[in-house]
mmCIF file of C-alpha atoms in Angstrom:
data_model
loop_
_atom_site.group_PDB
_atom_site.id
_atom_site.type_symbol
_atom_site.label_atom_id
_atom_site.label_comp_id
_atom_site.label_asym_id
_atom_site.label_seq_id
_atom_site.Cartn_x
_atom_site.Cartn_y
_atom_site.Cartn_z
ATOM 1 C CA UNK I 1 5.625 20.369 -18.629
ATOM 2 C CA UNK I 2 4.876 17.281 -16.532
ATOM 3 C CA UNK I 3 7.147 15.181 -18.751
ATOM 4 C CA UNK I 4 10.038 16.756 -16.821
ATOM 5 C CA UNK I 5 9.298 14.112 -14.181
ATOM 6 C CA UNK I 6 10.461 11.457 -16.644
ATOM 7 C CA UNK I 7 13.373 13.170 -18.359
ATOM 8 C CA UNK I 8 14.802 15.199 -15.464
ATOM 9 C CA UNK I 9 15.827 12.394 -13.129
ATOM 10 C CA UNK I 10 19.401 13.446 -12.418
ATOM 11 C CA UNK I 11 18.599 14.282 -8.790
ATOM 12 C CA UNK I 12 17.183 10.800 -8.144
ATOM 13 C CA UNK I 13 20.545 9.167 -7.230
ATOM 14 C CA UNK I 14 21.018 11.761 -4.501
ATOM 15 C CA UNK I 15 17.951 10.284 -2.809
ATOM 16 C CA UNK I 16 19.892 7.063 -2.346
ATOM 17 C CA UNK I 17 23.067 8.850 -1.285
ATOM 18 C CA UNK I 18 21.006 10.613 1.364
ATOM 19 C CA UNK I 19 19.460 7.315 2.473
ATOM 20 C CA UNK I 20 22.853 5.606 2.569
ATOM 21 C CA UNK I 21 24.408 8.261 4.806
ATOM 22 C CA UNK I 22 21.267 8.414 6.935
ATOM 23 C CA UNK I 23 21.024 4.664 7.574
ATOM 24 C CA UNK I 24 24.703 4.178 8.420
ATOM 25 C CA UNK I 25 24.645 6.826 11.142
ATOM 26 C CA UNK I 26 21.077 6.263 12.331
ATOM 27 C CA UNK I 27 21.450 2.491 12.766
ATOM 28 C CA UNK I 28 24.757 2.807 14.629
ATOM 29 C CA UNK I 29 23.765 5.739 16.838
ATOM 30 C CA UNK I 30 20.245 4.504 17.578
ATOM 31 C CA UNK I 31 21.420 1.054 18.729
ATOM 32 C CA UNK I 32 24.488 2.591 20.362
ATOM 33 C CA UNK I 33 26.656 -0.133 18.876
ATOM 34 C CA UNK I 34 30.337 -0.337 19.773
ATOM 35 C CA UNK I 35 33.059 0.666 17.361
ATOM 36 C CA UNK I 36 33.152 -1.744 14.427
ATOM 37 C CA UNK I 37 36.586 -2.653 13.018
ATOM 38 C CA UNK I 38 37.300 -0.976 9.709
ATOM 39 C CA UNK I 39 37.774 -4.314 7.930
ATOM 40 C CA UNK I 40 34.348 -5.600 9.014
ATOM 41 C CA UNK I 41 32.699 -2.275 8.256
ATOM 42 C CA UNK I 42 33.958 -2.074 4.672
ATOM 43 C CA UNK I 43 34.189 -5.777 3.868
ATOM 44 C CA UNK I 44 30.536 -6.425 4.656
ATOM 45 C CA UNK I 45 29.435 -3.637 2.353
ATOM 46 C CA UNK I 46 31.845 -4.704 -0.379
ATOM 47 C CA UNK I 47 30.831 -8.369 -0.314
ATOM 48 C CA UNK I 48 27.184 -7.377 -0.211
ATOM 49 C CA UNK I 49 27.413 -5.262 -3.373
ATOM 50 C CA UNK I 50 30.252 -6.476 -5.593
ATOM 51 C CA UNK I 51 29.720 -10.278 -6.025
ATOM 52 C CA UNK I 52 26.297 -9.764 -7.689
ATOM 53 C CA UNK I 53 27.969 -7.288 -10.058
ATOM 54 C CA UNK I 54 30.641 -9.864 -10.917
ATOM 55 C CA UNK I 55 27.943 -12.456 -11.555
ATOM 56 C CA UNK I 56 25.981 -10.127 -13.846
ATOM 57 C CA UNK I 57 29.152 -9.124 -15.718
ATOM 58 C CA UNK I 58 29.787 -12.797 -16.450
ATOM 59 C CA UNK I 59 26.252 -13.227 -17.775
ATOM 60 C CA UNK I 60 26.621 -9.973 -19.741
ATOM 61 C CA UNK I 61 29.805 -11.164 -21.464
ATOM 62 C CA UNK I 62 28.301 -14.571 -22.250
ATOM 63 C CA UNK I 63 25.309 -12.849 -23.852
ATOM 64 C CA UNK I 64 27.572 -11.956 -26.781
ATOM 65 C CA UNK I 65 26.903 -15.484 -28.051
ATOM 66 C CA UNK I 66 23.358 -14.456 -28.989
ATOM 67 C CA UNK I 67 24.779 -12.156 -31.661
ATOM 68 C CA UNK I 68 21.654 -11.397 -33.671
ATOM 69 C CA UNK I 69 20.356 -8.330 -35.396
ATOM 70 C CA UNK I 70 22.042 -5.945 -37.840
ATOM 71 C CA UNK I 71 23.076 -3.453 -35.149
ATOM 72 C CA UNK I 72 24.062 -5.903 -32.424
ATOM 73 C CA UNK I 73 27.789 -5.740 -33.097
ATOM 74 C CA UNK I 74 27.989 -1.946 -33.337
ATOM 75 C CA UNK I 75 25.530 -0.881 -30.627
ATOM 76 C CA UNK I 76 25.613 -3.771 -28.164
ATOM 77 C CA UNK I 77 28.914 -5.595 -28.385
ATOM 78 C CA UNK I 78 31.297 -2.729 -29.168
ATOM 79 C CA UNK I 79 29.573 -0.135 -26.955
ATOM 80 C CA UNK I 80 28.794 -2.339 -23.944
ATOM 81 C CA UNK I 81 29.936 -5.969 -23.851
ATOM 82 C CA UNK I 82 33.428 -5.328 -25.176
ATOM 83 C CA UNK I 83 34.031 -2.766 -22.413
ATOM 84 C CA UNK I 84 33.195 -5.390 -19.783
ATOM 85 C CA UNK I 85 35.591 -7.828 -21.409
ATOM 86 C CA UNK I 86 38.395 -5.269 -21.016
ATOM 87 C CA UNK I 87 37.471 -3.165 -17.980
ATOM 88 C CA UNK I 88 35.673 -5.610 -15.646
ATOM 89 C CA UNK I 89 38.438 -5.247 -13.033
ATOM 90 C CA UNK I 90 37.502 -1.601 -12.448
ATOM 91 C CA UNK I 91 34.051 -2.694 -11.316
ATOM 92 C CA UNK I 92 35.583 -5.178 -8.883
ATOM 93 C CA UNK I 93 37.805 -2.441 -7.423
ATOM 94 C CA UNK I 94 34.850 -0.004 -7.440
ATOM 95 C CA UNK I 95 36.741 2.610 -9.434
ATOM 96 C CA UNK I 96 34.718 2.259 -12.641
ATOM 97 C CA UNK I 97 33.247 5.730 -12.110
ATOM 98 C CA UNK I 98 36.671 7.135 -12.998
ATOM 99 C CA UNK I 99 36.768 5.483 -16.423
ATOM 100 C CA UNK I 100 37.348 7.737 -19.380
ATOM 101 C CA UNK I 101 34.657 9.152 -21.616
ATOM 102 C CA UNK I 102 35.328 6.364 -24.121
ATOM 103 C CA UNK I 103 33.338 3.853 -22.079
ATOM 104 C CA UNK I 104 33.095 1.637 -19.037
ATOM 105 C CA UNK I 105 31.681 -1.738 -18.106
ATOM 106 C CA UNK I 106 28.002 -1.527 -17.151
ATOM 107 C CA UNK I 107 28.088 2.281 -16.877
ATOM 108 C CA UNK I 108 24.936 2.368 -14.751
ATOM 109 C CA UNK I 109 26.924 0.788 -11.863
ATOM 110 C CA UNK I 110 28.772 4.063 -11.245
ATOM 111 C CA UNK I 111 26.459 4.557 -8.264
ATOM 112 C CA UNK I 112 27.835 1.475 -6.487
ATOM 113 C CA UNK I 113 31.396 2.762 -6.811
ATOM 114 C CA UNK I 114 30.508 6.227 -5.506
ATOM 115 C CA UNK I 115 28.404 4.802 -2.676
ATOM 116 C CA UNK I 116 31.252 2.575 -1.483
ATOM 117 C CA UNK I 117 33.758 5.427 -1.710
ATOM 118 C CA UNK I 118 31.534 7.665 0.418
ATOM 119 C CA UNK I 119 30.803 4.747 2.746
ATOM 120 C CA UNK I 120 34.517 4.411 3.543
ATOM 121 C CA UNK I 121 34.649 8.125 4.348
ATOM 122 C CA UNK I 122 31.601 7.737 6.580
ATOM 123 C CA UNK I 123 33.424 5.196 8.772
ATOM 124 C CA UNK I 124 35.925 7.777 9.994
ATOM 125 C CA UNK I 125 33.259 10.437 10.471
ATOM 126 C CA UNK I 126 31.116 7.998 12.445
ATOM 127 C CA UNK I 127 33.891 7.129 14.874
ATOM 128 C CA UNK I 128 34.808 10.777 15.443
ATOM 129 C CA UNK I 129 31.104 11.577 15.787
ATOM 130 C CA UNK I 130 30.937 9.325 18.849
ATOM 131 C CA UNK I 131 33.812 11.130 20.593
ATOM 132 C CA UNK I 132 33.405 14.723 19.481
ATOM 133 C CA UNK I 133 29.982 15.252 17.892
ATOM 134 C CA UNK I 134 30.122 19.057 17.909
ATOM 135 C CA UNK I 135 33.290 19.155 15.826
ATOM 136 C CA UNK I 136 32.039 16.600 13.302
ATOM 137 C CA UNK I 137 28.636 18.272 13.002
ATOM 138 C CA UNK I 138 30.381 21.564 12.287
ATOM 139 C CA UNK I 139 32.537 19.871 9.643
ATOM 140 C CA UNK I 140 29.489 18.245 8.050
ATOM 141 C CA UNK I 141 27.500 21.485 7.930
ATOM 142 C CA UNK I 142 30.487 23.323 6.504
ATOM 143 C CA UNK I 143 30.916 20.604 3.884
ATOM 144 C CA UNK I 144 27.275 20.900 2.819
ATOM 145 C CA UNK I 145 27.569 24.670 2.359
ATOM 146 C CA UNK I 146 30.982 24.422 0.706
ATOM 147 C CA UNK I 147 29.712 21.778 -1.720
ATOM 148 C CA UNK I 148 27.167 24.263 -3.078
ATOM 149 C CA UNK I 149 29.796 26.877 -3.900
ATOM 150 C CA UNK I 150 32.182 24.203 -5.135
ATOM 151 C CA UNK I 151 29.585 22.927 -7.601
ATOM 152 C CA UNK I 152 28.741 26.438 -8.754
ATOM 153 C CA UNK I 153 32.408 27.073 -9.536
ATOM 154 C CA UNK I 154 32.612 23.612 -11.092
ATOM 155 C CA UNK I 155 29.758 24.330 -13.520
ATOM 156 C CA UNK I 156 31.250 27.688 -14.470
ATOM 157 C CA UNK I 157 34.761 26.313 -14.970
ATOM 158 C CA UNK I 158 33.672 23.438 -17.220
ATOM 159 C CA UNK I 159 30.892 25.486 -18.878
ATOM 160 C CA UNK I 160 28.311 22.821 -18.027
ATOM 161 C CA UNK I 161 24.562 23.080 -18.618
ATOM 162 C CA UNK I 162 22.239 22.692 -15.606
ATOM 163 C CA UNK I 163 21.470 19.084 -16.632
ATOM 164 C CA UNK I 164 21.842 17.071 -19.863
ATOM 165 C CA UNK I 165 18.807 18.125 -21.853
ATOM 166 C CA UNK I 166 16.548 16.047 -24.037
ATOM 167 C CA UNK I 167 17.110 18.516 -26.886
ATOM 168 C CA UNK I 168 20.774 17.516 -27.149
ATOM 169 C CA UNK I 169 21.370 15.870 -30.504
ATOM 170 C CA UNK I 170 25.017 15.070 -29.743
ATOM 171 C CA UNK I 171 25.317 12.110 -27.342
ATOM 172 C CA UNK I 172 28.882 13.130 -26.499
ATOM 173 C CA UNK I 173 27.620 16.376 -24.941
ATOM 174 C CA UNK I 174 25.383 14.481 -22.529
ATOM 175 C CA UNK I 175 28.111 11.916 -21.895
ATOM 176 C CA UNK I 176 30.601 14.678 -21.109
ATOM 177 C CA UNK I 177 28.263 16.146 -18.486
ATOM 178 C CA UNK I 178 27.666 12.726 -16.961
ATOM 179 C CA UNK I 179 31.363 11.972 -16.636
ATOM 180 C CA UNK I 180 32.276 15.406 -15.301
ATOM 181 C CA UNK I 181 29.411 16.267 -12.952
ATOM 182 C CA UNK I 182 27.439 13.126 -12.195
ATOM 183 C CA UNK I 183 29.408 9.896 -11.718
ATOM 184 C CA UNK I 184 32.154 11.187 -9.426
ATOM 185 C CA UNK I 185 31.837 11.291 -5.630
ATOM 186 C CA UNK I 186 32.512 15.016 -5.135
ATOM 187 C CA UNK I 187 29.181 16.280 -6.588
ATOM 188 C CA UNK I 188 27.313 13.997 -4.155
ATOM 189 C CA UNK I 189 29.265 14.595 -0.938
ATOM 190 C CA UNK I 190 26.786 17.279 0.116
ATOM 191 C CA UNK I 191 23.834 14.896 -0.274
ATOM 192 C CA UNK I 192 25.623 12.213 1.727
ATOM 193 C CA UNK I 193 26.461 14.679 4.495
ATOM 194 C CA UNK I 194 22.835 15.831 4.693
ATOM 195 C CA UNK I 195 21.869 12.186 5.227
ATOM 196 C CA UNK I 196 24.486 11.812 7.978
ATOM 197 C CA UNK I 197 23.261 14.971 9.706
ATOM 198 C CA UNK I 198 19.638 13.866 9.534
ATOM 199 C CA UNK I 199 20.482 10.374 10.783
ATOM 200 C CA UNK I 200 22.395 11.753 13.764
ATOM 201 C CA UNK I 201 19.688 14.284 14.589
ATOM 202 C CA UNK I 202 16.831 11.765 14.547
ATOM 203 C CA UNK I 203 18.842 9.125 16.446
ATOM 204 C CA UNK I 204 19.931 11.440 19.260
ATOM 205 C CA UNK I 205 17.158 14.012 19.621
ATOM 206 C CA UNK I 206 13.843 13.469 21.342
ATOM 207 C CA UNK I 207 10.635 13.646 19.363
ATOM 208 C CA UNK I 208 9.433 17.210 18.892
ATOM 209 C CA UNK I 209 5.724 17.883 18.572
ATOM 210 C CA UNK I 210 5.428 20.466 15.829
ATOM 211 C CA UNK I 211 2.450 22.760 15.546
ATOM 212 C CA UNK I 212 0.145 22.516 12.549
ATOM 213 C CA UNK I 213 1.455 25.791 11.185
ATOM 214 C CA UNK I 214 5.061 24.543 11.272
ATOM 215 C CA UNK I 215 4.056 21.263 9.656
ATOM 216 C CA UNK I 216 2.212 23.165 6.930
ATOM 217 C CA UNK I 217 5.219 25.417 6.305
ATOM 218 C CA UNK I 218 7.536 22.413 6.223
ATOM 219 C CA UNK I 219 5.437 20.523 3.691
ATOM 220 C CA UNK I 220 4.989 23.665 1.591
ATOM 221 C CA UNK I 221 8.742 24.258 1.425
ATOM 222 C CA UNK I 222 9.325 20.591 0.711
ATOM 223 C CA UNK I 223 6.920 20.634 -2.233
ATOM 224 C CA UNK I 224 8.413 23.923 -3.426
ATOM 225 C CA UNK I 225 11.973 22.569 -3.334
ATOM 226 C CA UNK I 226 11.044 19.316 -5.063
ATOM 227 C CA UNK I 227 8.938 21.074 -7.675
ATOM 228 C CA UNK I 228 11.720 23.528 -8.450
ATOM 229 C CA UNK I 229 14.301 20.763 -8.929
ATOM 230 C CA UNK I 230 12.044 18.765 -11.260
ATOM 231 C CA UNK I 231 10.243 21.450 -13.255
ATOM 232 C CA UNK I 232 12.789 24.287 -13.424
ATOM 233 C CA UNK I 233 14.326 22.636 -16.479
ATOM 234 C CA UNK I 234 11.141 23.020 -18.538
ATOM 235 C CA UNK I 235 12.178 26.238 -20.298
ATOM 236 C CA UNK I 236 15.644 24.894 -21.056
ATOM 237 C CA UNK I 237 14.219 21.654 -22.418
ATOM 238 C CA UNK I 238 11.864 23.758 -24.544
ATOM 239 C CA UNK I 239 14.783 25.310 -26.401
ATOM 240 C CA UNK I 240 15.911 28.327 -24.370
ATOM 241 C CA UNK I 241 19.648 28.265 -23.713
ATOM 242 C CA UNK I 242 20.569 28.490 -20.042
ATOM 243 C CA UNK I 243 22.877 31.317 -19.037
ATOM 244 C CA UNK I 244 26.077 30.684 -17.096
ATOM 245 C CA UNK I 245 24.493 32.095 -13.942
ATOM 246 C CA UNK I 246 21.425 29.867 -14.289
ATOM 247 C CA UNK I 247 23.590 26.797 -14.825
ATOM 248 C CA UNK I 248 25.738 27.639 -11.810
ATOM 249 C CA UNK I 249 22.791 28.309 -9.499
ATOM 250 C CA UNK I 250 20.823 25.241 -10.527
ATOM 251 C CA UNK I 251 23.897 23.012 -10.588
ATOM 252 C CA UNK I 252 24.990 24.203 -7.163
ATOM 253 C CA UNK I 253 21.666 24.124 -5.335
ATOM 254 C CA UNK I 254 19.428 21.461 -6.899
ATOM 255 C CA UNK I 255 20.987 18.489 -5.063
ATOM 256 C CA UNK I 256 20.817 20.272 -1.704
ATOM 257 C CA UNK I 257 17.203 21.347 -2.216
ATOM 258 C CA UNK I 258 16.257 17.827 -3.240
ATOM 259 C CA UNK I 259 17.866 16.332 -0.128
ATOM 260 C CA UNK I 260 16.171 18.902 2.093
ATOM 261 C CA UNK I 261 12.855 17.710 0.668
ATOM 262 C CA UNK I 262 13.775 14.079 1.365
ATOM 263 C CA UNK I 263 14.924 15.060 4.872
ATOM 264 C CA UNK I 264 11.557 16.567 5.692
ATOM 265 C CA UNK I 265 9.674 13.531 4.380
ATOM 266 C CA UNK I 266 11.944 11.244 6.425
ATOM 267 C CA UNK I 267 11.474 13.281 9.584
ATOM 268 C CA UNK I 268 7.707 13.448 9.197
ATOM 269 C CA UNK I 269 7.335 9.718 8.509
ATOM 270 C CA UNK I 270 9.522 8.691 11.462
ATOM 271 C CA UNK I 271 7.468 10.945 13.757
ATOM 272 C CA UNK I 272 4.165 9.553 12.426
ATOM 273 C CA UNK I 273 3.198 12.831 10.746
ATOM 274 C CA UNK I 274 3.648 11.711 7.147
ATOM 275 C CA UNK I 275 -0.036 11.351 6.340
ATOM 276 C CA UNK I 276 -0.750 9.967 2.884
ATOM 277 C CA UNK I 277 2.939 9.994 1.972
ATOM 278 C CA UNK I 278 3.738 7.792 4.958
ATOM 279 C CA UNK I 279 0.903 5.403 4.110
ATOM 280 C CA UNK I 280 2.156 4.980 0.555
ATOM 281 C CA UNK I 281 5.820 4.565 1.510
ATOM 282 C CA UNK I 282 4.900 2.092 4.279
ATOM 283 C CA UNK I 283 2.940 -0.188 1.953
ATOM 284 C CA UNK I 284 3.854 -3.795 2.727
ATOM 285 C CA UNK I 285 4.058 -4.648 -0.977
ATOM 286 C CA UNK I 286 7.290 -2.678 -1.220
ATOM 287 C CA UNK I 287 9.051 -5.201 1.052
ATOM 288 C CA UNK I 288 9.409 -8.067 -1.472
ATOM 289 C CA UNK I 289 9.993 -5.613 -4.302
ATOM 290 C CA UNK I 290 12.665 -3.880 -2.246
ATOM 291 C CA UNK I 291 14.554 -7.140 -1.816
ATOM 292 C CA UNK I 292 14.698 -7.508 -5.587
ATOM 293 C CA UNK I 293 15.590 -3.884 -6.274
ATOM 294 C CA UNK I 294 19.371 -4.291 -6.369
ATOM 295 C CA UNK I 295 19.300 -7.158 -8.835
ATOM 296 C CA UNK I 296 16.666 -5.341 -10.900
ATOM 297 C CA UNK I 297 18.923 -2.277 -10.946
ATOM 298 C CA UNK I 298 21.750 -4.381 -12.395
ATOM 299 C CA UNK I 299 19.617 -6.301 -14.901
ATOM 300 C CA UNK I 300 17.169 -3.731 -16.221
ATOM 301 C CA UNK I 301 19.506 -1.877 -18.651
ATOM 302 C CA UNK I 302 20.874 -5.188 -19.941
ATOM 303 C CA UNK I 303 17.388 -6.440 -20.774
ATOM 304 C CA UNK I 304 16.565 -3.237 -22.655
ATOM 305 C CA UNK I 305 19.874 -3.191 -24.557
ATOM 306 C CA UNK I 306 19.644 -6.844 -25.590
ATOM 307 C CA UNK I 307 16.027 -6.482 -26.683
ATOM 308 C CA UNK I 308 16.528 -3.460 -28.916
ATOM 309 C CA UNK I 309 19.914 -4.704 -30.098
ATOM 310 C CA UNK I 310 18.288 -7.768 -31.659
ATOM 311 C CA UNK I 311 15.638 -5.861 -33.636
ATOM 312 C CA UNK I 312 15.824 -6.388 -37.398
ATOM 313 C CA UNK I 313 13.485 -3.569 -38.381
ATOM 314 C CA UNK I 314 12.830 0.058 -37.542
ATOM 315 C CA UNK I 315 10.621 0.981 -34.604
ATOM 316 C CA UNK I 316 7.739 3.444 -34.489
ATOM 317 C CA UNK I 317 8.319 4.662 -30.942
ATOM 318 C CA UNK I 318 4.852 6.058 -30.300
ATOM 319 C CA UNK I 319 3.189 6.256 -26.900
ATOM 320 C CA UNK I 320 1.465 2.887 -27.222
ATOM 321 C CA UNK I 321 4.714 1.110 -28.082
ATOM 322 C CA UNK I 322 6.520 2.764 -25.175
ATOM 323 C CA UNK I 323 3.718 1.771 -22.796
ATOM 324 C CA UNK I 324 3.937 -1.860 -23.920
ATOM 325 C CA UNK I 325 7.729 -1.761 -23.665
ATOM 326 C CA UNK I 326 7.610 -0.279 -20.170
ATOM 327 C CA UNK I 327 5.210 -2.923 -18.856
ATOM 328 C CA UNK I 328 7.067 -5.771 -20.549
ATOM 329 C CA UNK I 329 10.518 -4.673 -19.421
ATOM 330 C CA UNK I 330 9.311 -4.156 -15.850
ATOM 331 C CA UNK I 331 7.753 -7.622 -15.660
ATOM 332 C CA UNK I 332 10.736 -9.393 -17.243
ATOM 333 C CA UNK I 333 13.182 -7.448 -15.076
ATOM 334 C CA UNK I 334 11.573 -8.435 -11.788
ATOM 335 C CA UNK I 335 10.962 -12.009 -12.941
ATOM 336 C CA UNK I 336 14.639 -12.478 -13.800
ATOM 337 C CA UNK I 337 15.660 -10.525 -10.701
ATOM 338 C CA UNK I 338 13.861 -13.065 -8.532
ATOM 339 C CA UNK I 339 15.668 -15.952 -10.234
ATOM 340 C CA UNK I 340 19.074 -14.283 -10.118
ATOM 341 C CA UNK I 341 18.510 -13.179 -6.533
ATOM 342 C CA UNK I 342 17.866 -16.780 -5.475
ATOM 343 C CA UNK I 343 20.950 -17.950 -7.372
ATOM 344 C CA UNK I 344 23.427 -15.255 -6.340
ATOM 345 C CA UNK I 345 22.380 -12.436 -4.029
ATOM 346 C CA UNK I 346 20.376 -14.304 -1.378
ATOM 347 C CA UNK I 347 23.053 -16.983 -0.696
ATOM 348 C CA UNK I 348 25.738 -14.309 -0.400
ATOM 349 C CA UNK I 349 23.622 -12.274 2.014
ATOM 350 C CA UNK I 350 22.914 -15.345 4.142
ATOM 351 C CA UNK I 351 26.580 -16.309 4.182
ATOM 352 C CA UNK I 352 27.626 -12.815 5.221
ATOM 353 C CA UNK I 353 25.111 -12.876 8.051
ATOM 354 C CA UNK I 354 26.859 -15.964 9.413
ATOM 355 C CA UNK I 355 30.467 -14.939 8.826
ATOM 356 C CA UNK I 356 30.475 -11.226 9.613
ATOM 357 C CA UNK I 357 27.214 -9.697 10.684
ATOM 358 C CA UNK I 358 26.527 -12.190 13.477
ATOM 359 C CA UNK I 359 29.791 -11.323 15.212
ATOM 360 C CA UNK I 360 29.179 -7.595 15.010
ATOM 361 C CA UNK I 361 25.575 -7.938 16.170
ATOM 362 C CA UNK I 362 26.612 -10.204 19.048
ATOM 363 C CA UNK I 363 29.088 -7.609 20.261
ATOM 364 C CA UNK I 364 26.442 -4.919 19.955
ATOM 365 C CA UNK I 365 23.802 -6.933 21.852
ATOM 366 C CA UNK I 366 26.264 -7.794 24.620
ATOM 367 C CA UNK I 367 27.233 -4.149 25.003
ATOM 368 C CA UNK I 368 23.580 -3.120 25.204
ATOM 369 C CA UNK I 369 22.904 -5.794 27.836
ATOM 370 C CA UNK I 370 25.851 -4.554 29.877
ATOM 371 C CA UNK I 371 24.541 -0.985 29.713
ATOM 372 C CA UNK I 372 21.097 -2.124 30.893
ATOM 373 C CA UNK I 373 22.615 -4.129 33.761
ATOM 374 C CA UNK I 374 24.786 -1.238 34.902
ATOM 375 C CA UNK I 375 21.796 1.102 34.688
ATOM 376 C CA UNK I 376 19.615 -1.217 36.805
ATOM 377 C CA UNK I 377 22.375 -1.574 39.407
#
């Protein structure tokens, strides 16, 4: 039952889509920054995310020279490296999430493409939000509700299961679900809009002191929503076939329920009512790890694929072996992430701060100073 936490992780990316939409609106509305030119807005994000991907793709292609192991050519080169040799340009254009079912370069980078696509959309919503917030808020709320019914119809039309199950013995079935209902931007628009709504609400509304009963109800619903999203798949993973109605309901609502849970946690932590959850999430040790997260996200699958692709014997994948593999892969991933971050990501971030971010921040600081001066006068 509790193993659903490990195998049912398809709602996890929506956490980051929520955070992305939340931070864009919250940071701009809270600081009351002036309108940022579209080129600066998108270019900063693009140059922050894509050059490390290009660097890792180059390393990934060069790794073909370590061709070792009886299955390296079939399961590493042909299924992964060869796709990067042919389709690397889609990653640079951030359209790799629209690749066909036959493969894509570094398929785990679909999130970057979707995030950037939604980020561009957020620019226009943010600017309209400054001028006519009521209209945009209505559009966002309507989009969230419409996305639920859209996904329900989507699951029915394509006859999709609620999630790709562990019991699937045909990899193509899981791959089909991933390509149809997971790596495109439309299934995640609702999550992104929830983040935008929460960011605007927290940035513009005064702190509300909730009663203990309301806090208790909020945490109870949050736990209920999160528990349903994670553990509702237990019966289906145990062998029972999901009906069309069950697939439609779960497929339509699970992302929204998950983001509502994250919204409550965010609201409680910002208002200093997060309790133990806030203490854990505010741990200072997450700061250095967080700076390595992006590079670790890019490197981790490569390390696993190269390791198992070079094996020359069968593996007894028992619990002890998996525990050793987990610890080893985690250590190696963050060790290499630190090195690659110093070589590639950190210099790019520093350069962007000088070329782009400094100009935008200067304009924002000057505008804030002017507002303070006019207020004092």
